[in-house]
mmCIF file of N, CA and C in Angstrom:
data_model
loop_
_atom_site.group_PDB
_atom_site.id
_atom_site.type_symbol
_atom_site.label_atom_id
_atom_site.label_comp_id
_atom_site.label_asym_id
_atom_site.label_seq_id
_atom_site.Cartn_x
_atom_site.Cartn_y
_atom_site.Cartn_z
ATOM 1 N N UNK A 1 -62.495 -6.327 1.876
ATOM 2 C CA UNK A 1 -62.226 -6.852 3.195
ATOM 3 C C UNK A 1 -61.311 -8.003 3.137
ATOM 4 N N UNK A 2 -60.372 -8.066 4.050
ATOM 5 C CA UNK A 2 -59.404 -9.092 3.973
ATOM 6 C C UNK A 2 -59.499 -9.852 5.342
ATOM 7 N N UNK A 3 -59.620 -11.207 5.253
ATOM 8 C CA UNK A 3 -59.730 -12.019 6.450
ATOM 9 C C UNK A 3 -58.302 -12.597 6.776
ATOM 10 N N UNK A 4 -58.080 -12.590 8.063
ATOM 11 C CA UNK A 4 -56.792 -13.231 8.531
ATOM 12 C C UNK A 4 -55.586 -12.403 8.074
ATOM 13 N N UNK A 5 -54.594 -12.448 8.765
ATOM 14 C CA UNK A 5 -53.357 -11.753 8.306
ATOM 15 C C UNK A 5 -52.233 -12.769 8.100
ATOM 16 N N UNK A 6 -52.558 -14.012 8.303
ATOM 17 C CA UNK A 6 -51.448 -15.024 8.197
ATOM 18 C C UNK A 6 -51.032 -15.228 6.768
ATOM 19 N N UNK A 7 -49.897 -15.734 6.648
ATOM 20 C CA UNK A 7 -49.311 -16.027 5.324
ATOM 21 C C UNK A 7 -49.434 -17.498 5.006
ATOM 22 N N UNK A 8 -49.804 -17.896 3.832
ATOM 23 C CA UNK A 8 -49.875 -19.323 3.499
ATOM 24 C C UNK A 8 -48.516 -19.676 2.834
ATOM 25 N N UNK A 9 -47.793 -20.543 3.496
ATOM 26 C CA UNK A 9 -46.490 -21.003 2.886
ATOM 27 C C UNK A 9 -46.721 -22.037 1.864
ATOM 28 N N UNK A 10 -47.688 -22.911 2.068
ATOM 29 C CA UNK A 10 -47.854 -24.020 1.094
ATOM 30 C C UNK A 10 -49.299 -24.484 1.080
ATOM 31 N N UNK A 11 -49.777 -24.788 -0.080
ATOM 32 C CA UNK A 11 -51.118 -25.339 -0.117
ATOM 33 C C UNK A 11 -51.158 -26.850 0.175
ATOM 34 N N UNK A 12 -49.989 -27.429 -0.030
ATOM 35 C CA UNK A 12 -49.965 -28.908 0.218
ATOM 36 C C UNK A 12 -49.707 -29.120 1.667
ATOM 37 N N UNK A 13 -50.669 -29.520 2.422
ATOM 38 C CA UNK A 13 -50.480 -29.773 3.838
ATOM 39 C C UNK A 13 -50.874 -31.200 4.179
ATOM 40 N N UNK A 14 -50.286 -32.168 3.324
ATOM 41 C CA UNK A 14 -50.662 -33.579 3.421
ATOM 42 C C UNK A 14 -50.316 -34.151 4.825
ATOM 43 N N UNK A 15 -49.183 -33.730 5.340
ATOM 44 C CA UNK A 15 -48.802 -34.306 6.704
ATOM 45 C C UNK A 15 -49.781 -33.815 7.783
ATOM 46 N N UNK A 16 -50.205 -32.542 7.665
ATOM 47 C CA UNK A 16 -51.182 -32.125 8.651
ATOM 48 C C UNK A 16 -52.513 -32.822 8.519
ATOM 49 N N UNK A 17 -52.975 -33.047 7.283
ATOM 50 C CA UNK A 17 -54.141 -33.817 7.044
ATOM 51 C C UNK A 17 -54.023 -35.303 7.508
ATOM 52 N N UNK A 18 -52.846 -35.857 7.273
ATOM 53 C CA UNK A 18 -52.659 -37.223 7.721
ATOM 54 C C UNK A 18 -52.801 -37.389 9.241
ATOM 55 N N UNK A 19 -52.359 -36.274 9.968
ATOM 56 C CA UNK A 19 -52.444 -36.361 11.450
ATOM 57 C C UNK A 19 -53.870 -36.261 11.873
ATOM 58 N N UNK A 20 -54.699 -35.391 11.108
ATOM 59 C CA UNK A 20 -56.094 -35.281 11.468
ATOM 60 C C UNK A 20 -56.930 -36.508 11.039
ATOM 61 N N UNK A 21 -56.620 -37.084 9.937
ATOM 62 C CA UNK A 21 -57.356 -38.218 9.372
ATOM 63 C C UNK A 21 -56.383 -39.420 9.136
ATOM 64 N N UNK A 22 -56.072 -40.117 10.215
ATOM 65 C CA UNK A 22 -55.159 -41.220 10.017
ATOM 66 C C UNK A 22 -55.748 -42.352 9.136
ATOM 67 N N UNK A 23 -54.857 -43.068 8.434
ATOM 68 C CA UNK A 23 -55.340 -44.178 7.671
ATOM 69 C C UNK A 23 -55.995 -45.272 8.486
ATOM 70 N N UNK A 24 -57.013 -45.875 7.900
ATOM 71 C CA UNK A 24 -57.647 -46.998 8.625
ATOM 72 C C UNK A 24 -56.783 -48.245 8.548
ATOM 73 N N UNK A 25 -56.659 -48.846 9.653
ATOM 74 C CA UNK A 25 -55.907 -50.122 9.771
ATOM 75 C C UNK A 25 -56.884 -51.070 10.440
ATOM 76 N N UNK A 26 -56.567 -52.361 10.391
ATOM 77 C CA UNK A 26 -57.445 -53.365 11.049
ATOM 78 C C UNK A 26 -57.624 -53.022 12.543
ATOM 79 N N UNK A 27 -56.659 -52.452 13.177
ATOM 80 C CA UNK A 27 -56.732 -52.083 14.575
ATOM 81 C C UNK A 27 -57.662 -50.860 14.842
ATOM 82 N N UNK A 28 -57.607 -49.936 13.884
ATOM 83 C CA UNK A 28 -58.491 -48.681 14.132
ATOM 84 C C UNK A 28 -59.802 -48.700 13.408
ATOM 85 N N UNK A 29 -60.031 -49.744 12.543
ATOM 86 C CA UNK A 29 -61.250 -49.748 11.821
ATOM 87 C C UNK A 29 -62.420 -50.172 12.773
ATOM 88 N N UNK A 30 -63.536 -49.459 12.686
ATOM 89 C CA UNK A 30 -64.670 -49.833 13.589
ATOM 90 C C UNK A 30 -65.146 -51.301 13.324
ATOM 91 N N UNK A 31 -65.379 -51.998 14.380
ATOM 92 C CA UNK A 31 -65.855 -53.427 14.241
ATOM 93 C C UNK A 31 -67.375 -53.412 13.928
ATOM 94 N N UNK A 32 -67.727 -54.249 13.020
ATOM 95 C CA UNK A 32 -69.159 -54.437 12.738
ATOM 96 C C UNK A 32 -69.640 -55.630 13.571
ATOM 97 N N UNK A 33 -70.596 -55.306 14.397
ATOM 98 C CA UNK A 33 -71.175 -56.391 15.269
ATOM 99 C C UNK A 33 -72.522 -56.765 14.802
ATOM 100 N N UNK A 34 -73.041 -57.819 15.405
ATOM 101 C CA UNK A 34 -74.397 -58.309 15.023
ATOM 102 C C UNK A 34 -75.434 -57.243 15.268
ATOM 103 N N UNK A 35 -75.186 -56.458 16.364
ATOM 104 C CA UNK A 35 -76.180 -55.398 16.696
ATOM 105 C C UNK A 35 -76.153 -54.354 15.528
ATOM 106 N N UNK A 36 -74.971 -54.048 15.063
ATOM 107 C CA UNK A 36 -74.892 -53.093 13.945
ATOM 108 C C UNK A 36 -75.683 -53.541 12.706
ATOM 109 N N UNK A 37 -75.503 -54.811 12.383
ATOM 110 C CA UNK A 37 -76.141 -55.376 11.199
ATOM 111 C C UNK A 37 -77.689 -55.388 11.509
ATOM 112 N N UNK A 38 -78.099 -55.822 12.613
ATOM 113 C CA UNK A 38 -79.552 -55.835 12.958
ATOM 114 C C UNK A 38 -80.167 -54.341 12.866
ATOM 115 N N UNK A 39 -79.497 -53.431 13.444
ATOM 116 C CA UNK A 39 -79.953 -52.074 13.341
ATOM 117 C C UNK A 39 -80.106 -51.607 11.923
ATOM 118 N N UNK A 40 -79.102 -51.910 11.063
ATOM 119 C CA UNK A 40 -79.092 -51.515 9.691
ATOM 120 C C UNK A 40 -80.328 -52.153 8.996
ATOM 121 N N UNK A 41 -80.615 -53.423 9.317
ATOM 122 C CA UNK A 41 -81.733 -54.134 8.684
ATOM 123 C C UNK A 41 -83.071 -53.485 9.131
ATOM 124 N N UNK A 42 -83.174 -53.133 10.405
ATOM 125 C CA UNK A 42 -84.420 -52.530 10.854
ATOM 126 C C UNK A 42 -84.622 -51.188 10.262
ATOM 127 N N UNK A 43 -83.604 -50.380 10.147
ATOM 128 C CA UNK A 43 -83.700 -49.012 9.517
ATOM 129 C C UNK A 43 -84.116 -49.225 8.043
ATOM 130 N N UNK A 44 -83.511 -50.202 7.341
ATOM 131 C CA UNK A 44 -83.854 -50.355 5.943
ATOM 132 C C UNK A 44 -85.365 -50.799 5.810
ATOM 133 N N UNK A 45 -85.778 -51.693 6.727
ATOM 134 C CA UNK A 45 -87.192 -52.190 6.688
ATOM 135 C C UNK A 45 -88.137 -51.034 6.964
ATOM 136 N N UNK A 46 -87.858 -50.191 7.900
ATOM 137 C CA UNK A 46 -88.755 -49.033 8.246
ATOM 138 C C UNK A 46 -88.780 -48.099 7.095
ATOM 139 N N UNK A 47 -87.665 -47.802 6.401
ATOM 140 C CA UNK A 47 -87.723 -46.931 5.268
ATOM 141 C C UNK A 47 -88.419 -47.485 4.191
ATOM 142 N N UNK A 48 -88.319 -48.821 3.939
ATOM 143 C CA UNK A 48 -89.098 -49.478 2.834
ATOM 144 C C UNK A 48 -90.561 -49.355 3.057
ATOM 145 N N UNK A 49 -90.982 -49.623 4.235
ATOM 146 C CA UNK A 49 -92.418 -49.521 4.613
ATOM 147 C C UNK A 49 -92.879 -48.087 4.449
ATOM 148 N N UNK A 50 -92.129 -47.095 4.830
ATOM 149 C CA UNK A 50 -92.496 -45.715 4.664
ATOM 150 C C UNK A 50 -92.685 -45.327 3.201
ATOM 151 N N UNK A 51 -91.692 -45.750 2.401
ATOM 152 C CA UNK A 51 -91.734 -45.532 0.944
ATOM 153 C C UNK A 51 -92.962 -46.123 0.325
ATOM 154 N N UNK A 52 -93.300 -47.374 0.727
ATOM 155 C CA UNK A 52 -94.494 -48.052 0.193
ATOM 156 C C UNK A 52 -95.726 -47.303 0.569
ATOM 157 N N UNK A 53 -95.830 -46.831 1.837
ATOM 158 C CA UNK A 53 -96.988 -46.083 2.225
ATOM 159 C C UNK A 53 -97.139 -44.799 1.445
ATOM 160 N N UNK A 54 -96.029 -44.136 1.103
ATOM 161 C CA UNK A 54 -96.056 -42.883 0.410
ATOM 162 C C UNK A 54 -96.532 -43.176 -1.079
ATOM 163 N N UNK A 55 -96.122 -44.298 -1.656
ATOM 164 C CA UNK A 55 -96.519 -44.558 -3.004
ATOM 165 C C UNK A 55 -98.036 -44.904 -3.111
ATOM 166 N N UNK A 56 -98.595 -45.342 -2.093
ATOM 167 C CA UNK A 56 -99.971 -45.805 -2.100
ATOM 168 C C UNK A 56 -100.953 -44.764 -1.558
ATOM 169 N N UNK A 57 -100.484 -43.504 -1.428
ATOM 170 C CA UNK A 57 -101.381 -42.463 -0.914
ATOM 171 C C UNK A 57 -102.189 -41.894 -2.024
#
């Protein structure tokens, strides 16, 4: 069975990939806010508590 009928001209499609995944710049990089840091700390704390509870079962 053969899928697709198109012809592949080139395996190197770096320009196409660059347009899909542009390089991160200071303007496009997501900003880290205090809320983001707080959420990460809460998630880490919850996971740590859950791991401790599993170890003591």
